[in-house]
Amino acid sequence: MRRTSLLLPLLACLALVCRDAHAQSGANVLVVVNDASPASAKIAAHYIQRRNIPSGQIVHTRTTIADEISRSDFDRLIQTPIANWLAANRAQDRILYVVLTKGVPLRIGGTLGRNGTIASVDSELTLLYRRLVGLPVNPMGSTPNPYFLGAGNPKDAARFTHVSQDIYLVTRLDGFTIEDVIALIDRGLAPSSTGRVLLDQRASLADQGNDWLASAAKRLADQGLGDRVTLEGTSRPVSGEKNVIGYYSWGSNDSGQSLRAPAVQFLPGAIAGMFVSTDARTFIEPPASWKPGGWDSQQAYYAGSPQSLTGDLIRAGVTGVSGQVAEPYLDSAVRPEILFPAYLAGLNLAESFYLAMPALSWQTIVIGDPLCAPVQGVPIAPAELDPAISPETELPAQFSTRRLAQIQIPATPEVLKLFLRSQSRIASGDKAGARESLEQAVAVDDKLTIAWQVLASLYDEARDYPKATAIYRKLLERDPKDPLALNNLAYALAVREGRPAEALPLAERANMITPRSASIMDTLGWIKHLLGDDKEAARLIIPAALTITSNADAQLHAAVVCAALGALDDAAKFLKAAEQADPSTKDRAEFKDVQRKIGR
């Protein structure tokens, strides 16, 4: 049993993938499914089959199906499982696109304003690569998008790979209904390379948005596509057009717009966007009678706003569309003068939207198959799509270089590479190999505390307890205030060697140094129980168990203590939680003893 784990929890499902030598393919896509949503599973299965995505390239999570999720649950239930899959499969560089499916929450709850903490789940996930590398990411406000093209020429825009970019491009497959989403997926598999681009300005108002729409028309004309562009500058909304491949408007922010979706005919592969603050606030379908309108009309409000909904554009036949889960401010909007020229110059759907997106960790989502591309783009070298694994760190080459540059451990390059190799081996399930790398690291640098700590944790897991205990004693000789060594040595003495009285002062010292650590509280509480003080044990163990809910040992300890105090209903709840966290827990003597006490 590891008391304070330094090892990554992992989802180990290695995938064999087929690689296209010239273009991004299903091998570069990771699909995320919320198992609490039947729609999510059905859409993912359809997309994986139709886009030929390797079957192992799917992350399962189980979380709320509501539009909003807390930041802590986002990190624990969405971001961490994706990070673990990437590490387990050494796919940090190969995966370029993360595709979320209907039923995955849209928005991370938080504060409003330019420095607020509200963000779309999708936009926050774009920065996962940076977090894995070790770069700090501020949850307040937005982060500049390094892939944003700005004033560059869309015809010269670079294809997306991790050679130059340390982010992921995140899209989602969403809409009002499963049928809407499946239709969107199928449209993206055979996109049209023809069609018109409709740019609908808001009348009698000079502002940046209108300027961007006019600039889009000019740039498309410069690409020789001027005869395919309609720039509508009057109060009339564009309507009656057929064979539409691109659409951008002000949506319900234009007083001339009275329909939920434009009265036009979209081609397969059509992409769209609107200058609307909250058009992706929900994908729960409104009543058929609902129409967006002004802020003074209560009848126009749906899901907290009277503004247009992205879902209506999907229902109308677009294949890709951007939307906002909360107020982004106009300067963060997807720029049409980049979006359409890039898409029609050979960039795929995800590349085009993200080239046109100024900010990340913000409010935008992109709906659509990232690989949808109506025009064949510039080929990409195979080495960029699937970089080699570094033999020194056993991490993907680009990721390895970036990780080494950020790792904050005072050690030589040789030792750092051995340490990173151990982490890569842990992630892929090779614990014996990880121990070997760490043994080599500490042989070169005997003072590398983090390597000793992880090595001891691995010895614990392998049940080589004497070696683990020897390391904890060694660490305490160097630093008597090392809370991890104090905690883990206390647990070893109390549980494995049957000396709880000797262990007690060590656990108490650890708890004084780190008073809110659930793992340390659990250790101290369990020692109190072994010494016969169940009231004091409950004071420590129960809060710990409620904090580390996925730790089977903490749940079992809480069940034992509650049963000893006669709180049998609580004991039954913790016992059930222990079995859910680790089914093998039911074979332990403590588990069976609590079962007898509660009569179950």
GROMACS .gro file of C-alpha atoms in nm, residues 120-351:
model
  232
  120SER     CA    1  -1.503   2.614  -2.199
  121VAL     CA    2  -1.391   2.259  -2.121
  122ASP     CA    3  -1.261   2.240  -2.477
  123SER     CA    4  -1.048   2.554  -2.461
  124GLU     CA    5  -0.902   2.459  -2.122
  125LEU     CA    6  -0.798   2.119  -2.261
  126THR     CA    7  -0.598   2.281  -2.541
  127LEU     CA    8  -0.331   2.364  -2.281
  128LEU     CA    9  -0.298   2.008  -2.148
  129TYR     CA   10   0.025   1.958  -2.344
  130ARG     CA   11   0.179   2.254  -2.160
  131ARG     CA   12   0.064   2.119  -1.825
  132LEU     CA   13   0.220   1.780  -1.904
  133VAL     CA   14   0.546   1.949  -1.998
  134GLY     CA   15   0.545   2.131  -1.665
  135LEU     CA   16   0.460   2.485  -1.770
  136PRO     CA   17   0.236   2.688  -1.536
  137VAL     CA   18  -0.111   2.772  -1.671
  138ASN     CA   19  -0.305   3.051  -1.503
  139PRO     CA   20  -0.678   2.972  -1.471
  140MET     CA   21  -0.761   3.344  -1.459
  141GLY     CA   22  -0.842   3.513  -1.788
  142SER     CA   23  -0.734   3.395  -2.131
  143THR     CA   24  -0.403   3.272  -2.271
  144PRO     CA   25  -0.276   3.390  -2.612
  145ASN     CA   26  -0.314   3.117  -2.874
  146PRO     CA   27   0.034   3.042  -3.014
  147TYR     CA   28  -0.122   2.900  -3.332
  148PHE     CA   29  -0.327   3.217  -3.401
  149LEU     CA   30  -0.229   3.350  -3.744
  150GLY     CA   31  -0.287   3.717  -3.669
  151ALA     CA   32  -0.185   3.933  -3.963
  152GLY     CA   33  -0.020   3.643  -4.146
  153ASN     CA   34  -0.131   3.524  -4.487
  154PRO     CA   35  -0.369   3.225  -4.458
  155LYS     CA   36  -0.220   3.075  -4.775
  156ASP     CA   37   0.113   3.046  -4.592
  157ALA     CA   38  -0.028   2.908  -4.266
  158ALA     CA   39   0.162   2.610  -4.124
  159ARG     CA   40  -0.001   2.272  -4.079
  160PHE     CA   41  -0.050   2.178  -3.715
  161THR     CA   42   0.202   1.943  -3.549
  162HIS     CA   43   0.388   1.941  -3.220
  163VAL     CA   44   0.715   2.026  -3.390
  164SER     CA   45   0.620   2.391  -3.351
  165GLN     CA   46   0.310   2.386  -3.128
  166ASP     CA   47   0.281   2.291  -2.758
  167ILE     CA   48  -0.099   2.274  -2.747
  168TYR     CA   49  -0.374   2.034  -2.859
  169LEU     CA   50  -0.655   2.131  -3.094
  170VAL     CA   51  -0.981   2.032  -2.926
  171THR     CA   52  -1.312   2.000  -3.108
  172ARG     CA   53  -1.637   1.833  -3.012
  173LEU     CA   54  -1.916   1.640  -3.181
  174ASP     CA   55  -2.232   1.798  -3.048
  175GLY     CA   56  -2.578   1.917  -3.143
  176PHE     CA   57  -2.937   1.910  -3.024
  177THR     CA   58  -2.983   1.538  -3.096
  178ILE     CA   59  -2.781   1.226  -3.169
  179GLU     CA   60  -2.918   1.236  -3.522
  180ASP     CA   61  -2.795   1.593  -3.571
  181VAL     CA   62  -2.444   1.493  -3.464
  182ILE     CA   63  -2.427   1.178  -3.674
  183ALA     CA   64  -2.538   1.380  -3.976
  184LEU     CA   65  -2.266   1.636  -3.901
  185ILE     CA   66  -2.003   1.359  -3.883
  186ASP     CA   67  -2.114   1.208  -4.212
  187ARG     CA   68  -2.112   1.546  -4.387
  188GLY     CA   69  -1.751   1.594  -4.283
  189LEU     CA   70  -1.639   1.273  -4.452
  190ALA     CA   71  -1.720   1.397  -4.801
  191PRO     CA   72  -1.687   1.778  -4.793
  192SER     CA   73  -1.748   1.986  -5.101
  193SER     CA   74  -1.463   2.199  -5.236
  194THR     CA   75  -1.702   2.437  -5.412
  195GLY     CA   76  -1.973   2.670  -5.289
  196ARG     CA   77  -2.023   3.025  -5.173
  197VAL     CA   78  -1.911   3.212  -4.862
  198LEU     CA   79  -2.176   3.438  -4.707
  199LEU     CA   80  -2.053   3.724  -4.488
  200ASP     CA   81  -2.342   3.908  -4.327
  201GLN     CA   82  -2.246   4.244  -4.175
  202ARG     CA   83  -2.456   4.423  -3.916
  203ALA     CA   84  -2.609   4.729  -4.083
  204SER     CA   85  -2.547   5.093  -3.981
  205LEU     CA   86  -2.271   5.010  -3.739
  206ALA     CA   87  -1.900   5.062  -3.796
  207ASP     CA   88  -1.705   4.825  -3.578
  208GLN     CA   89  -1.431   4.563  -3.579
  209GLY     CA   90  -1.662   4.273  -3.656
  210ASN     CA   91  -1.784   4.434  -3.977
  211ASP     CA   92  -1.427   4.522  -4.066
  212TRP     CA   93  -1.321   4.159  -4.023
  213LEU     CA   94  -1.605   4.043  -4.247
  214ALA     CA   95  -1.503   4.294  -4.515
  215SER     CA   96  -1.142   4.182  -4.480
  216ALA     CA   97  -1.252   3.821  -4.525
  217ALA     CA   98  -1.418   3.912  -4.855
  218LYS     CA   99  -1.100   4.087  -4.973
  219ARG     CA  100  -0.870   3.804  -4.874
  220LEU     CA  101  -1.089   3.549  -5.050
  221ALA     CA  102  -1.086   3.770  -5.360
  222ASP     CA  103  -0.707   3.785  -5.340
  223GLN     CA  104  -0.709   3.403  -5.345
  224GLY     CA  105  -0.907   3.413  -5.669
  225LEU     CA  106  -1.236   3.328  -5.497
  226GLY     CA  107  -1.404   3.668  -5.519
  227ASP     CA  108  -1.683   3.536  -5.741
  228ARG     CA  109  -1.780   3.295  -5.463
  229VAL     CA  110  -1.830   3.560  -5.192
  230THR     CA  111  -2.138   3.753  -5.084
  231LEU     CA  112  -2.071   4.046  -4.848
  232GLU     CA  113  -2.411   4.163  -4.723
  233GLY     CA  114  -2.392   4.516  -4.584
  234THR     CA  115  -2.761   4.610  -4.571
  235SER     CA  116  -3.019   4.549  -4.300
  236ARG     CA  117  -3.144   4.242  -4.487
  237PRO     CA  118  -3.008   3.904  -4.369
  238VAL     CA  119  -2.866   3.682  -4.641
  239SER     CA  120  -3.125   3.431  -4.755
  240GLY     CA  121  -3.217   3.212  -5.048
  241GLU     CA  122  -2.855   3.119  -5.126
  242LYS     CA  123  -2.773   2.762  -5.223
  243ASN     CA  124  -2.447   2.570  -5.222
  244VAL     CA  125  -2.304   2.754  -4.921
  245ILE     CA  126  -1.960   2.644  -4.794
  246GLY     CA  127  -1.905   2.930  -4.545
  247TYR     CA  128  -2.127   3.153  -4.332
  248TYR     CA  129  -2.057   3.423  -4.073
  249SER     CA  130  -2.296   3.675  -3.921
  250TRP     CA  131  -2.392   3.864  -3.608
  251GLY     CA  132  -2.676   3.621  -3.535
  252SER     CA  133  -2.928   3.759  -3.290
  253ASN     CA  134  -2.704   4.062  -3.230
  254ASP     CA  135  -2.823   4.188  -3.569
  255SER     CA  136  -3.171   4.340  -3.543
  256GLY     CA  137  -3.233   4.230  -3.899
  257GLN     CA  138  -3.203   3.863  -3.802
  258SER     CA  139  -3.537   3.713  -3.701
  259LEU     CA  140  -3.478   3.343  -3.775
  260ARG     CA  141  -3.300   3.085  -3.561
  261ALA     CA  142  -3.086   2.987  -3.861
  262PRO     CA  143  -3.028   3.152  -4.199
  263ALA     CA  144  -3.257   3.053  -4.485
  264VAL     CA  145  -2.975   2.912  -4.698
  265GLN     CA  146  -2.866   2.568  -4.819
  266PHE     CA  147  -2.536   2.441  -4.679
  267LEU     CA  148  -2.305   2.204  -4.863
  268PRO     CA  149  -2.133   1.912  -4.688
  269GLY     CA  150  -1.821   2.055  -4.528
  270ALA     CA  151  -1.968   2.402  -4.470
  271ILE     CA  152  -1.826   2.595  -4.174
  272ALA     CA  153  -1.978   2.885  -3.986
  273GLY     CA  154  -1.961   3.125  -3.695
  274MET     CA  155  -2.142   3.417  -3.535
  275PHE     CA  156  -2.042   3.721  -3.332
  276VAL     CA  157  -2.263   3.606  -3.044
  277SER     CA  158  -2.158   3.590  -2.678
  278THR     CA  159  -2.334   3.274  -2.558
  279ASP     CA  160  -2.444   3.078  -2.864
  280ALA     CA  161  -2.287   2.755  -2.726
  281ARG     CA  162  -2.431   2.794  -2.374
  282THR     CA  163  -2.631   2.472  -2.418
  283PHE     CA  164  -2.713   2.197  -2.667
  284ILE     CA  165  -3.042   2.112  -2.502
  285GLU     CA  166  -3.297   2.178  -2.775
  286PRO     CA  167  -3.539   2.466  -2.710
  287PRO     CA  168  -3.910   2.444  -2.792
  288ALA     CA  169  -3.995   2.477  -3.159
  289SER     CA  170  -4.178   2.803  -3.081
  290TRP     CA  171  -3.868   2.969  -2.934
  291LYS     CA  172  -3.704   3.251  -3.127
  292PRO     CA  173  -3.398   3.454  -3.026
  293GLY     CA  174  -3.459   3.821  -2.969
  294GLY     CA  175  -3.383   4.129  -2.763
  295TRP     CA  176  -3.270   4.141  -2.402
  296ASP     CA  177  -3.596   4.313  -2.302
  297SER     CA  178  -3.814   4.025  -2.418
  298GLN     CA  179  -3.851   3.754  -2.154
  299GLN     CA  180  -4.010   3.526  -2.415
  300ALA     CA  181  -3.682   3.534  -2.608
  301TYR     CA  182  -3.479   3.393  -2.319
  302TYR     CA  183  -3.368   3.031  -2.330
  303ALA     CA  184  -3.102   2.876  -2.104
  304GLY     CA  185  -3.035   3.217  -1.951
  305SER     CA  186  -3.002   3.424  -2.269
  306PRO     CA  187  -3.206   3.553  -2.565
  307GLN     CA  188  -2.918   3.497  -2.808
  308SER     CA  189  -2.889   3.262  -3.105
  309LEU     CA  190  -2.784   2.899  -3.053
  310THR     CA  191  -2.504   2.716  -3.232
  311GLY     CA  192  -2.719   2.404  -3.235
  312ASP     CA  193  -2.954   2.568  -3.485
  313LEU     CA  194  -2.670   2.609  -3.737
  314ILE     CA  195  -2.583   2.241  -3.696
  315ARG     CA  196  -2.949   2.147  -3.748
  316ALA     CA  197  -2.947   2.370  -4.058
  317GLY     CA  198  -2.663   2.166  -4.210
  318VAL     CA  199  -2.323   2.313  -4.123
  319THR     CA  200  -2.034   2.070  -4.072
  320GLY     CA  201  -1.819   2.290  -3.849
  321VAL     CA  202  -1.900   2.588  -3.631
  322SER     CA  203  -1.752   2.789  -3.346
  323GLY     CA  204  -1.952   2.906  -3.046
  324GLN     CA  205  -1.911   3.066  -2.704
  325VAL     CA  206  -2.007   2.917  -2.367
  326ALA     CA  207  -1.986   3.259  -2.195
  327GLU     CA  208  -1.898   3.620  -2.279
  328PRO     CA  209  -1.566   3.618  -2.470
  329TYR     CA  210  -1.558   3.989  -2.569
  330LEU     CA  211  -1.537   4.073  -2.937
  331ASP     CA  212  -1.158   4.086  -2.953
  332SER     CA  213  -1.145   3.714  -2.870
  333ALA     CA  214  -1.390   3.610  -3.143
  334VAL     CA  215  -1.291   3.369  -3.420
  335ARG     CA  216  -1.173   3.589  -3.710
  336PRO     CA  217  -1.357   3.524  -4.038
  337GLU     CA  218  -1.079   3.686  -4.244
  338ILE     CA  219  -0.851   3.400  -4.133
  339LEU     CA  220  -1.103   3.117  -4.100
  340PHE     CA  221  -1.241   3.099  -4.454
  341PRO     CA  222  -0.923   3.174  -4.652
  342ALA     CA  223  -0.736   2.910  -4.449
  343TYR     CA  224  -1.009   2.647  -4.493
  344LEU     CA  225  -1.026   2.701  -4.868
  345ALA     CA  226  -0.645   2.702  -4.899
  346GLY     CA  227  -0.606   2.344  -4.770
  347LEU     CA  228  -0.615   2.362  -4.390
  348ASN     CA  229  -0.849   2.121  -4.215
  349LEU     CA  230  -1.146   2.220  -4.001
  350ALA     CA  231  -0.960   2.228  -3.668
  351GLU     CA  232  -0.656   2.405  -3.811
   0.00000   0.00000   0.00000
